[in-house]
């Protein structure tokens, strides 16, 4: 009886002791963070800009809240559609002007998965009309820093957006160049899976 | 009426002040409204603006019976009645700072010899002393004559104006007038 108890205890101890194979197994990887599916958010910005038609006149423009939609195409790349809806609604409310304007960005996170430093080259288009009409082909670039929540459900970013436009009036006057930079704060909420 | 005015204003000077304040208030409210539109991408509209000419029309007639074209300074805000005074070469014109911060000349164009209302091809170029173009307005204008004379008032010509010499060339339906003027800040 005593011998059986000792043998049983030894078996229990043996079963609890780590096997050599188990001791050498690599640590299990943490579960992957959620994948972002689509994001919607807004940005607020302040822009200082000028135009080659009147280079000595700086223009300061408040931008936002603007609408932004993001579609991740990779864990480190997101496509972003940005439209300054409030500005576009305010313009005809206070003047006889009308405008449509949108920028499309490819937001690239070179160092981490949708967080940290990012650079976002973009293309944009604007069309406006009042007494005269014209359109602009836009080339903006966002450079900034993003912080994501643990579950990747929200991203907060601060960015500087230098940009240059080729403005083509539809009147009998020459095209001109517009340029500027926007300092902007953004928050994006994501659907994840 | 005089008694009523006398009741409201202790003196003619006070009446004048009141009108002045109302005018200032009107301009302030207009500036405020336009300032709000600064959240509307002002530089874009400055880039596409070819100036503004009232009574614009489409399909301007390039040939007409007009015999001459004249240019006059015009009032920027429309709150005074500035008589049409044809600008001659050597005349002085005012550079006006618009409510949106842009400098501009405000001119009127008068055509003579027009017998009936007509949409006429129009182009006005303003160049500086070096010959560089400062601004252009190229829009057909509807001229409605009275006694053969038709005036299109308060045309805005925004541009990089500094005090100095400028040449204004206005062409309506093939008839041109060119004047070299001295522009000064008002």
Short mmCIF file of N, CA and C in Angstrom, two decimals, chain A residues 49 51 53-57 59-62 87 90-91 94 97-99 101 127-129 131-136 167 169 171-174 176 178, chain B residues 33-34 36-53 56 100-102 123 133-139 158-160 162:
data_model
loop_
_atom_site.label_atom_id
_atom_site.label_comp_id
_atom_site.label_asym_id
_atom_site.label_seq_id
_atom_site.Cartn_x
_atom_site.Cartn_y
_atom_site.Cartn_z
N UNK A 49 -2.18 79.68 -47.14
CA UNK A 49 -2.00 79.39 -48.55
C UNK A 49 -1.79 80.66 -49.35
N UNK A 51 -1.21 82.12 -53.74
CA UNK A 51 -1.42 81.84 -55.15
C UNK A 51 -0.45 82.65 -55.98
N UNK A 53 -0.99 84.14 -58.56
CA UNK A 53 -1.63 85.34 -59.11
C UNK A 53 -1.47 86.53 -58.19
N UNK A 54 -1.37 86.27 -56.91
CA UNK A 54 -1.17 87.37 -55.95
C UNK A 54 -0.25 86.87 -54.84
N UNK A 55 1.03 86.71 -55.17
CA UNK A 55 1.95 86.05 -54.23
C UNK A 55 2.15 86.80 -52.93
N UNK A 56 1.86 88.07 -52.90
CA UNK A 56 2.09 88.81 -51.66
C UNK A 56 0.89 88.75 -50.72
N UNK A 57 -0.16 88.06 -51.13
CA UNK A 57 -1.36 87.98 -50.30
C UNK A 57 -1.50 86.59 -49.70
N UNK A 59 -3.44 83.78 -47.52
CA UNK A 59 -4.82 83.49 -47.14
C UNK A 59 -4.79 82.48 -46.00
N UNK A 60 -5.57 82.72 -44.98
CA UNK A 60 -5.68 81.78 -43.87
C UNK A 60 -7.09 81.21 -43.88
N UNK A 61 -7.17 79.92 -43.88
CA UNK A 61 -8.46 79.25 -44.03
C UNK A 61 -8.63 78.21 -42.93
N UNK A 62 -9.78 78.24 -42.28
CA UNK A 62 -10.12 77.18 -41.33
C UNK A 62 -10.80 76.06 -42.09
N UNK A 87 -17.06 73.14 -44.95
CA UNK A 87 -16.62 74.28 -45.76
C UNK A 87 -17.45 74.38 -47.04
N UNK A 90 -20.71 75.79 -46.17
CA UNK A 90 -20.67 77.19 -45.72
C UNK A 90 -20.49 78.16 -46.88
N UNK A 91 -19.73 77.73 -47.88
CA UNK A 91 -19.40 78.66 -48.98
C UNK A 91 -20.66 79.25 -49.61
N UNK A 94 -22.74 81.84 -47.40
CA UNK A 94 -22.30 83.22 -47.14
C UNK A 94 -21.88 83.95 -48.40
N UNK A 97 -20.91 81.69 -54.16
CA UNK A 97 -19.99 80.71 -54.69
C UNK A 97 -20.46 79.29 -54.41
N UNK A 98 -20.01 78.39 -55.26
CA UNK A 98 -20.27 76.97 -55.06
C UNK A 98 -18.96 76.23 -55.30
N UNK A 99 -18.78 75.13 -54.59
CA UNK A 99 -17.52 74.42 -54.76
C UNK A 99 -17.70 72.95 -54.43
N UNK A 101 -14.97 69.57 -53.74
CA UNK A 101 -13.56 69.42 -53.47
C UNK A 101 -13.36 68.11 -52.71
N UNK A 127 -13.55 71.92 -57.93
CA UNK A 127 -14.22 72.69 -58.98
C UNK A 127 -15.09 73.73 -58.29
N UNK A 128 -14.97 74.95 -58.73
CA UNK A 128 -15.76 76.01 -58.10
C UNK A 128 -16.32 76.95 -59.14
N UNK A 129 -17.42 77.55 -58.79
CA UNK A 129 -18.01 78.50 -59.72
C UNK A 129 -18.73 79.61 -58.97
N UNK A 131 -18.90 84.08 -60.17
CA UNK A 131 -18.90 84.88 -61.39
C UNK A 131 -18.03 84.22 -62.46
N UNK A 132 -16.98 83.57 -62.00
CA UNK A 132 -16.11 82.81 -62.88
C UNK A 132 -16.07 81.38 -62.36
N UNK A 133 -15.60 80.48 -63.18
CA UNK A 133 -15.49 79.10 -62.73
C UNK A 133 -14.12 78.56 -63.09
N UNK A 134 -13.77 77.47 -62.46
CA UNK A 134 -12.48 76.86 -62.75
C UNK A 134 -12.30 75.61 -61.92
N UNK A 135 -11.25 74.89 -62.21
CA UNK A 135 -10.99 73.67 -61.45
C UNK A 135 -9.52 73.63 -61.05
N UNK A 136 -9.24 72.79 -60.09
CA UNK A 136 -7.87 72.65 -59.60
C UNK A 136 -7.50 71.18 -59.54
N UNK A 167 -4.30 75.50 -60.83
CA UNK A 167 -5.66 76.04 -60.95
C UNK A 167 -5.90 76.48 -62.39
N UNK A 169 -8.55 78.28 -64.61
CA UNK A 169 -9.81 79.02 -64.73
C UNK A 169 -10.48 78.70 -66.06
N UNK A 171 -12.27 80.86 -67.51
CA UNK A 171 -12.40 82.14 -68.21
C UNK A 171 -11.14 82.32 -69.06
N UNK A 172 -11.11 83.40 -69.76
CA UNK A 172 -9.99 83.60 -70.68
C UNK A 172 -8.79 84.20 -69.94
N UNK A 173 -8.37 83.52 -68.90
CA UNK A 173 -7.17 83.95 -68.17
C UNK A 173 -6.29 82.73 -67.94
N UNK A 174 -5.03 83.00 -67.65
CA UNK A 174 -4.08 81.91 -67.60
C UNK A 174 -4.22 81.08 -66.31
N UNK A 176 -2.87 79.14 -62.99
CA UNK A 176 -1.96 79.61 -61.96
C UNK A 176 -1.69 78.48 -60.98
N UNK A 178 -1.38 77.34 -56.97
CA UNK A 178 -1.76 77.65 -55.61
C UNK A 178 -0.97 76.72 -54.69
N UNK B 33 -19.59 88.81 -43.13
CA UNK B 33 -20.11 87.71 -43.95
C UNK B 33 -19.04 87.19 -44.89
N UNK B 34 -18.31 88.12 -45.49
CA UNK B 34 -17.26 87.68 -46.41
C UNK B 34 -16.11 87.04 -45.65
N UNK B 36 -16.41 85.23 -42.99
CA UNK B 36 -16.82 83.86 -42.74
C UNK B 36 -16.54 82.98 -43.95
N UNK B 37 -16.69 83.58 -45.11
CA UNK B 37 -16.45 82.79 -46.31
C UNK B 37 -14.97 82.50 -46.49
N UNK B 38 -14.12 83.06 -45.61
CA UNK B 38 -12.71 82.72 -45.69
C UNK B 38 -12.49 81.26 -45.35
N UNK B 39 -13.51 80.63 -44.69
CA UNK B 39 -13.39 79.18 -44.53
C UNK B 39 -13.83 78.51 -45.81
N UNK B 40 -13.92 79.27 -46.88
CA UNK B 40 -14.34 78.72 -48.15
C UNK B 40 -13.29 78.83 -49.22
N UNK B 41 -12.06 78.63 -48.84
CA UNK B 41 -11.01 78.51 -49.83
C UNK B 41 -10.91 79.76 -50.71
N UNK B 42 -10.61 80.85 -50.06
CA UNK B 42 -10.56 82.14 -50.72
C UNK B 42 -9.52 82.17 -51.83
N UNK B 43 -8.39 81.52 -51.59
CA UNK B 43 -7.33 81.59 -52.59
C UNK B 43 -7.74 80.90 -53.89
N UNK B 44 -8.59 79.87 -53.78
CA UNK B 44 -9.06 79.21 -55.00
C UNK B 44 -9.88 80.17 -55.84
N UNK B 45 -10.80 80.87 -55.18
CA UNK B 45 -11.65 81.78 -55.95
C UNK B 45 -10.87 82.99 -56.44
N UNK B 46 -9.83 83.38 -55.68
CA UNK B 46 -8.97 84.45 -56.18
C UNK B 46 -8.24 83.99 -57.44
N UNK B 47 -7.96 82.67 -57.51
CA UNK B 47 -7.21 82.15 -58.66
C UNK B 47 -8.08 82.01 -59.90
N UNK B 48 -9.37 81.74 -59.71
CA UNK B 48 -10.21 81.56 -60.89
C UNK B 48 -10.95 82.82 -61.27
N UNK B 49 -10.85 83.84 -60.41
CA UNK B 49 -11.60 85.05 -60.68
C UNK B 49 -11.00 85.82 -61.85
N UNK B 50 -11.82 86.10 -62.80
CA UNK B 50 -11.38 86.95 -63.90
C UNK B 50 -11.93 88.35 -63.68
N UNK B 51 -12.04 88.72 -62.42
CA UNK B 51 -12.72 89.96 -62.11
C UNK B 51 -14.21 89.73 -62.23
N UNK B 52 -14.98 90.75 -62.03
CA UNK B 52 -16.41 90.56 -62.21
C UNK B 52 -17.01 91.74 -62.93
N UNK B 53 -17.86 91.40 -63.83
CA UNK B 53 -18.55 92.43 -64.60
C UNK B 53 -20.04 92.18 -64.47
N UNK B 56 -23.36 90.32 -67.20
CA UNK B 56 -22.72 89.37 -68.10
C UNK B 56 -23.77 88.67 -68.95
N UNK B 100 -12.50 91.47 -49.25
CA UNK B 100 -11.81 90.19 -49.09
C UNK B 100 -10.30 90.37 -49.02
N UNK B 101 -9.86 91.61 -48.98
CA UNK B 101 -8.44 91.86 -48.82
C UNK B 101 -7.68 92.03 -50.11
N UNK B 102 -8.35 91.87 -51.24
CA UNK B 102 -7.64 91.99 -52.52
C UNK B 102 -7.66 93.44 -52.99
N UNK B 123 -13.43 92.70 -73.57
CA UNK B 123 -12.21 92.28 -72.88
C UNK B 123 -11.49 93.53 -72.40
N UNK B 133 1.01 91.66 -67.46
CA UNK B 133 -0.43 91.73 -67.23
C UNK B 133 -0.74 91.63 -65.74
N UNK B 134 -1.56 92.53 -65.27
CA UNK B 134 -1.97 92.53 -63.86
C UNK B 134 -3.31 91.81 -63.70
N UNK B 135 -4.21 92.09 -64.59
CA UNK B 135 -5.50 91.42 -64.52
C UNK B 135 -6.23 91.56 -65.85
N UNK B 136 -7.15 90.66 -66.05
CA UNK B 136 -7.95 90.66 -67.28
C UNK B 136 -9.39 90.30 -66.95
N UNK B 137 -10.30 90.96 -67.54
CA UNK B 137 -11.69 90.53 -67.52
C UNK B 137 -12.10 90.33 -68.97
N UNK B 138 -12.54 89.13 -69.26
CA UNK B 138 -12.93 88.83 -70.64
C UNK B 138 -14.29 88.14 -70.60
N UNK B 139 -15.33 88.92 -70.56
CA UNK B 139 -16.68 88.39 -70.47
C UNK B 139 -17.61 89.23 -71.33
N UNK B 158 -9.54 92.76 -59.82
CA UNK B 158 -8.59 92.46 -58.75
C UNK B 158 -7.22 92.12 -59.32
N UNK B 159 -6.19 92.49 -58.60
CA UNK B 159 -4.82 92.19 -59.06
C UNK B 159 -3.79 92.73 -58.10
N UNK B 160 -2.54 92.50 -58.46
CA UNK B 160 -1.42 92.97 -57.65
C UNK B 160 -1.13 94.42 -58.01
N UNK B 162 0.11 98.14 -57.20
CA UNK B 162 0.88 99.02 -56.33
C UNK B 162 0.84 100.40 -56.96
#
